Amino acid sequence: MTNLGSYDDYEGEKLTAYRGPQPSFGSGVHRYAVIVFRQKEYVEITEKDIPHSRVRFDAVKWGADHHMKPVAASYFTVKRKRIIEVV
C-alpha cells in the first residue's frame, strides 16, 4: 500500500498482492522482513518500480529511491520441512 491519507483514512493504492513465504525444500532458513515506510508526499509508483523477485531485494534502498524512509519493521524466519505421510 502507498499514498495512505492519514491514520483515519485507510484508502490507498495497492501496489501488489501479498506473497507468503515459499522456501524450497532443503534450502535452509529464510528471513522475511515487513517494513513500514513514511512518505512526505504523494509517490508515483509504476509497474516497472515493483520488483519481480524478492531474492536479495534491498527494501531500504528501494524506499530511498522513492523518497521514503523506514519507520518500523518486523521480521520472521521460515524453514520448509518435508512431511512424509505414513500410510
JSON list of N, CA, C and O in Angstrom, two decimals, residues 29-81:
[
{"chain": "A", "resi": 29, "resn": "VAL", "atom": "N", "xyz": [17.01, -21.92, 6.39]},
{"chain": "A", "resi": 29, "resn": "VAL", "atom": "CA", "xyz": [16.16, -20.91, 6.99]},
{"chain": "A", "resi": 29, "resn": "VAL", "atom": "C", "xyz": [16.14, -19.66, 6.12]},
{"chain": "A", "resi": 29, "resn": "VAL", "atom": "O", "xyz": [17.19, -19.20, 5.67]},
{"chain": "A", "resi": 30, "resn": "HIS", "atom": "N", "xyz": [14.96, -19.13, 5.88]},
{"chain": "A", "resi": 30, "resn": "HIS", "atom": "CA", "xyz": [14.80, -17.90, 5.10]},
{"chain": "A", "resi": 30, "resn": "HIS", "atom": "C", "xyz": [14.29, -16.80, 6.02]},
{"chain": "A", "resi": 30, "resn": "HIS", "atom": "O", "xyz": [13.44, -17.04, 6.87]},
{"chain": "A", "resi": 31, "resn": "ARG", "atom": "N", "xyz": [14.81, -15.60, 5.85]},
{"chain": "A", "resi": 31, "resn": "ARG", "atom": "CA", "xyz": [14.38, -14.44, 6.64]},
{"chain": "A", "resi": 31, "resn": "ARG", "atom": "C", "xyz": [13.48, -13.56, 5.78]},
{"chain": "A", "resi": 31, "resn": "ARG", "atom": "O", "xyz": [13.81, -13.26, 4.64]},
{"chain": "A", "resi": 32, "resn": "TYR", "atom": "N", "xyz": [12.37, -13.13, 6.34]},
{"chain": "A", "resi": 32, "resn": "TYR", "atom": "CA", "xyz": [11.44, -12.24, 5.66]},
{"chain": "A", "resi": 32, "resn": "TYR", "atom": "C", "xyz": [11.21, -11.02, 6.54]},
{"chain": "A", "resi": 32, "resn": "TYR", "atom": "O", "xyz": [11.05, -11.15, 7.75]},
{"chain": "A", "resi": 33, "resn": "ALA", "atom": "N", "xyz": [11.21, -9.85, 5.94]},
{"chain": "A", "resi": 33, "resn": "ALA", "atom": "CA", "xyz": [11.01, -8.61, 6.68]},
{"chain": "A", "resi": 33, "resn": "ALA", "atom": "C", "xyz": [9.78, -7.88, 6.16]},
{"chain": "A", "resi": 33, "resn": "ALA", "atom": "O", "xyz": [9.48, -7.91, 4.97]},
{"chain": "A", "resi": 34, "resn": "VAL", "atom": "N", "xyz": [9.08, -7.25, 7.08]},
{"chain": "A", "resi": 34, "resn": "VAL", "atom": "CA", "xyz": [7.97, -6.37, 6.75]},
{"chain": "A", "resi": 34, "resn": "VAL", "atom": "C", "xyz": [8.40, -4.98, 7.22]},
{"chain": "A", "resi": 34, "resn": "VAL", "atom": "O", "xyz": [8.70, -4.79, 8.39]},
{"chain": "A", "resi": 35, "resn": "ILE", "atom": "N", "xyz": [8.47, -4.04, 6.29]},
{"chain": "A", "resi": 35, "resn": "ILE", "atom": "CA", "xyz": [8.98, -2.70, 6.61]},
{"chain": "A", "resi": 35, "resn": "ILE", "atom": "C", "xyz": [7.91, -1.67, 6.30]},
{"chain": "A", "resi": 35, "resn": "ILE", "atom": "O", "xyz": [7.28, -1.72, 5.24]},
{"chain": "A", "resi": 36, "resn": "VAL", "atom": "N", "xyz": [7.70, -0.75, 7.22]},
{"chain": "A", "resi": 36, "resn": "VAL", "atom": "CA", "xyz": [6.77, 0.36, 7.03]},
{"chain": "A", "resi": 36, "resn": "VAL", "atom": "C", "xyz": [7.59, 1.61, 6.72]},
{"chain": "A", "resi": 36, "resn": "VAL", "atom": "O", "xyz": [8.54, 1.93, 7.44]},
{"chain": "A", "resi": 37, "resn": "PHE", "atom": "N", "xyz": [7.25, 2.27, 5.63]},
{"chain": "A", "resi": 37, "resn": "PHE", "atom": "CA", "xyz": [7.95, 3.49, 5.21]},
{"chain": "A", "resi": 37, "resn": "PHE", "atom": "C", "xyz": [7.05, 4.70, 5.40]},
{"chain": "A", "resi": 37, "resn": "PHE", "atom": "O", "xyz": [5.84, 4.61, 5.25]},
{"chain": "A", "resi": 38, "resn": "ARG", "atom": "N", "xyz": [7.67, 5.83, 5.70]},
{"chain": "A", "resi": 38, "resn": "ARG", "atom": "CA", "xyz": [6.95, 7.10, 5.76]},
{"chain": "A", "resi": 38, "resn": "ARG", "atom": "C", "xyz": [7.27, 7.87, 4.48]},
{"chain": "A", "resi": 38, "resn": "ARG", "atom": "O", "xyz": [8.42, 7.96, 4.08]},
{"chain": "A", "resi": 39, "resn": "GLN", "atom": "N", "xyz": [6.22, 8.40, 3.88]},
{"chain": "A", "resi": 39, "resn": "GLN", "atom": "CA", "xyz": [6.42, 9.23, 2.70]},
{"chain": "A", "resi": 39, "resn": "GLN", "atom": "C", "xyz": [5.93, 10.63, 3.01]},
{"chain": "A", "resi": 39, "resn": "GLN", "atom": "O", "xyz": [4.93, 10.82, 3.68]},
{"chain": "A", "resi": 40, "resn": "LYS", "atom": "N", "xyz": [6.66, 11.63, 2.54]},
{"chain": "A", "resi": 40, "resn": "LYS", "atom": "CA", "xyz": [6.31, 13.02, 2.83]},
{"chain": "A", "resi": 40, "resn": "LYS", "atom": "C", "xyz": [5.22, 13.56, 1.90]},
{"chain": "A", "resi": 40, "resn": "LYS", "atom": "O", "xyz": [4.52, 14.49, 2.25]},
{"chain": "A", "resi": 41, "resn": "GLU", "atom": "N", "xyz": [5.13, 12.98, 0.73]},
{"chain": "A", "resi": 41, "resn": "GLU", "atom": "CA", "xyz": [4.16, 13.46, -0.26]},
{"chain": "A", "resi": 41, "resn": "GLU", "atom": "C", "xyz": [3.73, 12.30, -1.15]},
{"chain": "A", "resi": 41, "resn": "GLU", "atom": "O", "xyz": [4.25, 11.19, -1.01]},
{"chain": "A", "resi": 42, "resn": "TYR", "atom": "N", "xyz": [2.79, 12.56, -2.03]},
{"chain": "A", "resi": 42, "resn": "TYR", "atom": "CA", "xyz": [2.31, 11.54, -2.96]},
{"chain": "A", "resi": 42, "resn": "TYR", "atom": "C", "xyz": [3.48, 10.95, -3.74]},
{"chain": "A", "resi": 42, "resn": "TYR", "atom": "O", "xyz": [4.36, 11.68, -4.19]},
{"chain": "A", "resi": 43, "resn": "VAL", "atom": "N", "xyz": [3.49, 9.64, -3.88]},
{"chain": "A", "resi": 43, "resn": "VAL", "atom": "CA", "xyz": [4.56, 8.95, -4.60]},
{"chain": "A", "resi": 43, "resn": "VAL", "atom": "C", "xyz": [3.95, 8.20, -5.78]},
{"chain": "A", "resi": 43, "resn": "VAL", "atom": "O", "xyz": [3.00, 7.43, -5.60]},
{"chain": "A", "resi": 44, "resn": "GLU", "atom": "N", "xyz": [4.47, 8.43, -6.96]},
{"chain": "A", "resi": 44, "resn": "GLU", "atom": "CA", "xyz": [4.01, 7.74, -8.16]},
{"chain": "A", "resi": 44, "resn": "GLU", "atom": "C", "xyz": [4.81, 6.46, -8.33]},
{"chain": "A", "resi": 44, "resn": "GLU", "atom": "O", "xyz": [6.01, 6.50, -8.57]},
{"chain": "A", "resi": 45, "resn": "ILE", "atom": "N", "xyz": [4.16, 5.31, -8.15]},
{"chain": "A", "resi": 45, "resn": "ILE", "atom": "CA", "xyz": [4.81, 4.01, -8.33]},
{"chain": "A", "resi": 45, "resn": "ILE", "atom": "C", "xyz": [4.18, 3.35, -9.55]},
{"chain": "A", "resi": 45, "resn": "ILE", "atom": "O", "xyz": [2.96, 3.22, -9.63]},
{"chain": "A", "resi": 46, "resn": "THR", "atom": "N", "xyz": [5.03, 2.94, -10.49]},
{"chain": "A", "resi": 46, "resn": "THR", "atom": "CA", "xyz": [4.53, 2.28, -11.69]},
{"chain": "A", "resi": 46, "resn": "THR", "atom": "C", "xyz": [4.87, 0.80, -11.64]},
{"chain": "A", "resi": 46, "resn": "THR", "atom": "O", "xyz": [5.63, 0.35, -10.77]},
{"chain": "A", "resi": 47, "resn": "GLU", "atom": "N", "xyz": [4.34, 0.04, -12.57]},
{"chain": "A", "resi": 47, "resn": "GLU", "atom": "CA", "xyz": [4.59, -1.41, -12.65]},
{"chain": "A", "resi": 47, "resn": "GLU", "atom": "C", "xyz": [6.08, -1.72, -12.71]},
{"chain": "A", "resi": 47, "resn": "GLU", "atom": "O", "xyz": [6.55, -2.67, -12.11]},
{"chain": "A", "resi": 48, "resn": "LYS", "atom": "N", "xyz": [6.85, -0.90, -13.40]},
{"chain": "A", "resi": 48, "resn": "LYS", "atom": "CA", "xyz": [8.30, -1.16, -13.52]},
{"chain": "A", "resi": 48, "resn": "LYS", "atom": "C", "xyz": [9.05, -0.91, -12.21]},
{"chain": "A", "resi": 48, "resn": "LYS", "atom": "O", "xyz": [10.16, -1.38, -12.03]},
{"chain": "A", "resi": 49, "resn": "ASP", "atom": "N", "xyz": [8.43, -0.19, -11.28]},
{"chain": "A", "resi": 49, "resn": "ASP", "atom": "CA", "xyz": [9.06, 0.07, -9.98]},
{"chain": "A", "resi": 49, "resn": "ASP", "atom": "C", "xyz": [8.91, -1.10, -9.01]},
{"chain": "A", "resi": 49, "resn": "ASP", "atom": "O", "xyz": [9.58, -1.14, -7.99]},
{"chain": "A", "resi": 50, "resn": "ILE", "atom": "N", "xyz": [8.01, -2.02, -9.31]},
{"chain": "A", "resi": 50, "resn": "ILE", "atom": "CA", "xyz": [7.74, -3.15, -8.42]},
{"chain": "A", "resi": 50, "resn": "ILE", "atom": "C", "xyz": [8.67, -4.30, -8.79]},
{"chain": "A", "resi": 50, "resn": "ILE", "atom": "O", "xyz": [8.68, -4.76, -9.93]},
{"chain": "A", "resi": 51, "resn": "PRO", "atom": "N", "xyz": [9.49, -4.78, -7.84]},
{"chain": "A", "resi": 51, "resn": "PRO", "atom": "CA", "xyz": [10.44, -5.85, -8.16]},
{"chain": "A", "resi": 51, "resn": "PRO", "atom": "C", "xyz": [9.72, -7.16, -8.51]},
{"chain": "A", "resi": 51, "resn": "PRO", "atom": "O", "xyz": [8.67, -7.47, -7.94]},
{"chain": "A", "resi": 52, "resn": "HIS", "atom": "N", "xyz": [10.29, -7.89, -9.43]},
{"chain": "A", "resi": 52, "resn": "HIS", "atom": "CA", "xyz": [9.71, -9.17, -9.84]},
{"chain": "A", "resi": 52, "resn": "HIS", "atom": "C", "xyz": [10.17, -10.31, -8.95]},
{"chain": "A", "resi": 52, "resn": "HIS", "atom": "O", "xyz": [9.60, -11.39, -8.96]},
{"chain": "A", "resi": 53, "resn": "SER", "atom": "N", "xyz": [11.23, -10.08, -8.18]},
{"chain": "A", "resi": 53, "resn": "SER", "atom": "CA", "xyz": [11.77, -11.12, -7.31]},
{"chain": "A", "resi": 53, "resn": "SER", "atom": "C", "xyz": [12.09, -10.52, -5.94]},
{"chain": "A", "resi": 53, "resn": "SER", "atom": "O", "xyz": [12.48, -9.36, -5.84]},
{"chain": "A", "resi": 54, "resn": "ARG", "atom": "N", "xyz": [11.94, -11.33, -4.90]},
{"chain": "A", "resi": 54, "resn": "ARG", "atom": "CA", "xyz": [12.31, -10.89, -3.55]},
{"chain": "A", "resi": 54, "resn": "ARG", "atom": "C", "xyz": [13.74, -11.27, -3.21]},
{"chain": "A", "resi": 54, "resn": "ARG", "atom": "O", "xyz": [14.26, -10.84, -2.19]},
{"chain": "A", "resi": 55, "resn": "VAL", "atom": "N", "xyz": [14.37, -12.08, -4.04]},
{"chain": "A", "resi": 55, "resn": "VAL", "atom": "CA", "xyz": [15.72, -12.55, -3.75]},
{"chain": "A", "resi": 55, "resn": "VAL", "atom": "C", "xyz": [16.68, -11.36, -3.70]},
{"chain": "A", "resi": 55, "resn": "VAL", "atom": "O", "xyz": [16.80, -10.61, -4.66]},
{"chain": "A", "resi": 56, "resn": "ARG", "atom": "N", "xyz": [17.31, -11.18, -2.55]},
{"chain": "A", "resi": 56, "resn": "ARG", "atom": "CA", "xyz": [18.28, -10.13, -2.31]},
{"chain": "A", "resi": 56, "resn": "ARG", "atom": "C", "xyz": [17.74, -8.73, -2.62]},
{"chain": "A", "resi": 56, "resn": "ARG", "atom": "O", "xyz": [18.46, -7.82, -3.01]},
{"chain": "A", "resi": 57, "resn": "PHE", "atom": "N", "xyz": [16.43, -8.55, -2.45]},
{"chain": "A", "resi": 57, "resn": "PHE", "atom": "CA", "xyz": [15.80, -7.25, -2.65]},
{"chain": "A", "resi": 57, "resn": "PHE", "atom": "C", "xyz": [16.18, -6.32, -1.52]},
{"chain": "A", "resi": 57, "resn": "PHE", "atom": "O", "xyz": [16.04, -6.67, -0.35]},
{"chain": "A", "resi": 58, "resn": "ASP", "atom": "N", "xyz": [16.66, -5.14, -1.83]},
{"chain": "A", "resi": 58, "resn": "ASP", "atom": "CA", "xyz": [17.06, -4.15, -0.83]},
{"chain": "A", "resi": 58, "resn": "ASP", "atom": "C", "xyz": [15.92, -3.15, -0.64]},
{"chain": "A", "resi": 58, "resn": "ASP", "atom": "O", "xyz": [15.82, -2.15, -1.35]},
{"chain": "A", "resi": 59, "resn": "ALA", "atom": "N", "xyz": [15.04, -3.44, 0.31]},
{"chain": "A", "resi": 59, "resn": "ALA", "atom": "CA", "xyz": [13.84, -2.63, 0.53]},
{"chain": "A", "resi": 59, "resn": "ALA", "atom": "C", "xyz": [14.18, -1.21, 0.97]},
{"chain": "A", "resi": 59, "resn": "ALA", "atom": "O", "xyz": [13.50, -0.26, 0.57]},
{"chain": "A", "resi": 60, "resn": "VAL", "atom": "N", "xyz": [15.21, -1.05, 1.80]},
{"chain": "A", "resi": 60, "resn": "VAL", "atom": "CA", "xyz": [15.56, 0.29, 2.27]},
{"chain": "A", "resi": 60, "resn": "VAL", "atom": "C", "xyz": [16.06, 1.15, 1.11]},
{"chain": "A", "resi": 60, "resn": "VAL", "atom": "O", "xyz": [15.68, 2.31, 0.98]},
{"chain": "A", "resi": 61, "resn": "LYS", "atom": "N", "xyz": [16.86, 0.59, 0.22]},
{"chain": "A", "resi": 61, "resn": "LYS", "atom": "CA", "xyz": [17.32, 1.32, -0.96]},
{"chain": "A", "resi": 61, "resn": "LYS", "atom": "C", "xyz": [16.14, 1.65, -1.86]},
{"chain": "A", "resi": 61, "resn": "LYS", "atom": "O", "xyz": [16.03, 2.77, -2.38]},
{"chain": "A", "resi": 62, "resn": "TRP", "atom": "N", "xyz": [15.22, 0.69, -2.04]},
{"chain": "A", "resi": 62, "resn": "TRP", "atom": "CA", "xyz": [14.04, 0.92, -2.87]},
{"chain": "A", "resi": 62, "resn": "TRP", "atom": "C", "xyz": [13.23, 2.09, -2.29]},
{"chain": "A", "resi": 62, "resn": "TRP", "atom": "O", "xyz": [12.79, 2.97, -3.02]},
{"chain": "A", "resi": 63, "resn": "GLY", "atom": "N", "xyz": [13.04, 2.09, -0.98]},
{"chain": "A", "resi": 63, "resn": "GLY", "atom": "CA", "xyz": [12.32, 3.19, -0.34]},
{"chain": "A", "resi": 63, "resn": "GLY", "atom": "C", "xyz": [13.03, 4.52, -0.54]},
{"chain": "A", "resi": 63, "resn": "GLY", "atom": "O", "xyz": [12.39, 5.52, -0.87]},
{"chain": "A", "resi": 64, "resn": "ALA", "atom": "N", "xyz": [14.34, 4.54, -0.36]},
{"chain": "A", "resi": 64, "resn": "ALA", "atom": "CA", "xyz": [15.10, 5.77, -0.55]},
{"chain": "A", "resi": 64, "resn": "ALA", "atom": "C", "xyz": [14.99, 6.27, -1.99]},
{"chain": "A", "resi": 64, "resn": "ALA", "atom": "O", "xyz": [14.87, 7.47, -2.24]},
{"chain": "A", "resi": 65, "resn": "ASP", "atom": "N", "xyz": [15.03, 5.34, -2.94]},
{"chain": "A", "resi": 65, "resn": "ASP", "atom": "CA", "xyz": [14.90, 5.71, -4.36]},
{"chain": "A", "resi": 65, "resn": "ASP", "atom": "C", "xyz": [13.55, 6.34, -4.65]},
{"chain": "A", "resi": 65, "resn": "ASP", "atom": "O", "xyz": [13.39, 7.07, -5.63]},
{"chain": "A", "resi": 66, "resn": "HIS", "atom": "N", "xyz": [12.55, 6.05, -3.81]},
{"chain": "A", "resi": 66, "resn": "HIS", "atom": "CA", "xyz": [11.21, 6.61, -3.99]},
{"chain": "A", "resi": 66, "resn": "HIS", "atom": "C", "xyz": [10.88, 7.64, -2.91]},
{"chain": "A", "resi": 66, "resn": "HIS", "atom": "O", "xyz": [9.71, 7.92, -2.63]},
{"chain": "A", "resi": 67, "resn": "HIS", "atom": "N", "xyz": [11.92, 8.19, -2.28]},
{"chain": "A", "resi": 67, "resn": "HIS", "atom": "CA", "xyz": [11.80, 9.28, -1.31]},
{"chain": "A", "resi": 67, "resn": "HIS", "atom": "C", "xyz": [10.98, 8.89, -0.08]},
{"chain": "A", "resi": 67, "resn": "HIS", "atom": "O", "xyz": [10.17, 9.66, 0.41]},
{"chain": "A", "resi": 68, "resn": "MET", "atom": "N", "xyz": [11.22, 7.67, 0.40]},
{"chain": "A", "resi": 68, "resn": "MET", "atom": "CA", "xyz": [10.54, 7.19, 1.60]},
{"chain": "A", "resi": 68, "resn": "MET", "atom": "C", "xyz": [11.59, 6.73, 2.61]},
{"chain": "A", "resi": 68, "resn": "MET", "atom": "O", "xyz": [12.65, 6.25, 2.22]},
{"chain": "A", "resi": 69, "resn": "LYS", "atom": "N", "xyz": [11.27, 6.87, 3.90]},
{"chain": "A", "resi": 69, "resn": "LYS", "atom": "CA", "xyz": [12.18, 6.44, 4.96]},
{"chain": "A", "resi": 69, "resn": "LYS", "atom": "C", "xyz": [11.52, 5.35, 5.79]},
{"chain": "A", "resi": 69, "resn": "LYS", "atom": "O", "xyz": [10.34, 5.44, 6.12]},
{"chain": "A", "resi": 70, "resn": "PRO", "atom": "N", "xyz": [12.30, 4.31, 6.18]},
{"chain": "A", "resi": 70, "resn": "PRO", "atom": "CA", "xyz": [11.73, 3.27, 7.05]},
{"chain": "A", "resi": 70, "resn": "PRO", "atom": "C", "xyz": [11.47, 3.82, 8.45]},
{"chain": "A", "resi": 70, "resn": "PRO", "atom": "O", "xyz": [12.30, 4.54, 8.99]},
{"chain": "A", "resi": 71, "resn": "VAL", "atom": "N", "xyz": [10.29, 3.47, 9.00]},
{"chain": "A", "resi": 71, "resn": "VAL", "atom": "CA", "xyz": [9.95, 3.94, 10.35]},
{"chain": "A", "resi": 71, "resn": "VAL", "atom": "C", "xyz": [9.62, 2.79, 11.29]},
{"chain": "A", "resi": 71, "resn": "VAL", "atom": "O", "xyz": [9.58, 2.98, 12.50]},
{"chain": "A", "resi": 72, "resn": "ALA", "atom": "N", "xyz": [9.37, 1.60, 10.75]},
{"chain": "A", "resi": 72, "resn": "ALA", "atom": "CA", "xyz": [9.08, 0.44, 11.58]},
{"chain": "A", "resi": 72, "resn": "ALA", "atom": "C", "xyz": [9.37, -0.82, 10.78]},
{"chain": "A", "resi": 72, "resn": "ALA", "atom": "O", "xyz": [9.32, -0.81, 9.55]},
{"chain": "A", "resi": 73, "resn": "ALA", "atom": "N", "xyz": [9.69, -1.90, 11.48]},
{"chain": "A", "resi": 73, "resn": "ALA", "atom": "CA", "xyz": [9.98, -3.16, 10.80]},
{"chain": "A", "resi": 73, "resn": "ALA", "atom": "C", "xyz": [9.76, -4.33, 11.74]},
{"chain": "A", "resi": 73, "resn": "ALA", "atom": "O", "xyz": [9.81, -4.19, 12.96]},
{"chain": "A", "resi": 74, "resn": "SER", "atom": "N", "xyz": [9.51, -5.46, 11.12]},
{"chain": "A", "resi": 74, "resn": "SER", "atom": "CA", "xyz": [9.40, -6.72, 11.83]},
{"chain": "A", "resi": 74, "resn": "SER", "atom": "C", "xyz": [9.93, -7.79, 10.90]},
{"chain": "A", "resi": 74, "resn": "SER", "atom": "O", "xyz": [9.94, -7.60, 9.68]},
{"chain": "A", "resi": 75, "resn": "TYR", "atom": "N", "xyz": [10.37, -8.90, 11.45]},
{"chain": "A", "resi": 75, "resn": "TYR", "atom": "CA", "xyz": [10.83, -9.97, 10.58]},
{"chain": "A", "resi": 75, "resn": "TYR", "atom": "C", "xyz": [10.45, -11.32, 11.18]},
{"chain": "A", "resi": 75, "resn": "TYR", "atom": "O", "xyz": [10.13, -11.43, 12.35]},
{"chain": "A", "resi": 76, "resn": "PHE", "atom": "N", "xyz": [10.49, -12.32, 10.32]},
{"chain": "A", "resi": 76, "resn": "PHE", "atom": "CA", "xyz": [10.24, -13.68, 10.76]},
{"chain": "A", "resi": 76, "resn": "PHE", "atom": "C", "xyz": [11.07, -14.63, 9.91]},
{"chain": "A", "resi": 76, "resn": "PHE", "atom": "O", "xyz": [11.54, -14.26, 8.83]},
{"chain": "A", "resi": 77, "resn": "THR", "atom": "N", "xyz": [11.29, -15.83, 10.43]},
{"chain": "A", "resi": 77, "resn": "THR", "atom": "CA", "xyz": [12.06, -16.83, 9.69]},
{"chain": "A", "resi": 77, "resn": "THR", "atom": "C", "xyz": [11.16, -18.01, 9.36]},
{"chain": "A", "resi": 77, "resn": "THR", "atom": "O", "xyz": [10.22, -18.30, 10.09]},
{"chain": "A", "resi": 78, "resn": "VAL", "atom": "N", "xyz": [11.49, -18.66, 8.26]},
{"chain": "A", "resi": 78, "resn": "VAL", "atom": "CA", "xyz": [10.72, -19.81, 7.79]},
{"chain": "A", "resi": 78, "resn": "VAL", "atom": "C", "xyz": [11.68, -20.87, 7.28]},
{"chain": "A", "resi": 78, "resn": "VAL", "atom": "O", "xyz": [12.67, -20.56, 6.60]},
{"chain": "A", "resi": 79, "resn": "LYS", "atom": "N", "xyz": [11.40, -22.11, 7.63]},
{"chain": "A", "resi": 79, "resn": "LYS", "atom": "CA", "xyz": [12.15, -23.25, 7.08]},
{"chain": "A", "resi": 79, "resn": "LYS", "atom": "C", "xyz": [11.13, -24.28, 6.64]},
{"chain": "A", "resi": 79, "resn": "LYS", "atom": "O", "xyz": [10.27, -24.69, 7.42]},
{"chain": "A", "resi": 80, "resn": "ARG", "atom": "N", "xyz": [11.22, -24.68, 5.39]},
{"chain": "A", "resi": 80, "resn": "ARG", "atom": "CA", "xyz": [10.25, -25.64, 4.87]},
{"chain": "A", "resi": 80, "resn": "ARG", "atom": "C", "xyz": [10.73, -27.05, 5.19]},
{"chain": "A", "resi": 80, "resn": "ARG", "atom": "O", "xyz": [11.86, -27.42, 4.92]},
{"chain": "A", "resi": 81, "resn": "LYS", "atom": "N", "xyz": [9.82, -27.84, 5.75]},
{"chain": "A", "resi": 81, "resn": "LYS", "atom": "CA", "xyz": [10.14, -29.22, 6.10]},
{"chain": "A", "resi": 81, "resn": "LYS", "atom": "C", "xyz": [9.36, -30.14, 5.21]},
{"chain": "A", "resi": 81, "resn": "LYS", "atom": "O", "xyz": [8.21, -29.89, 4.86]}
]
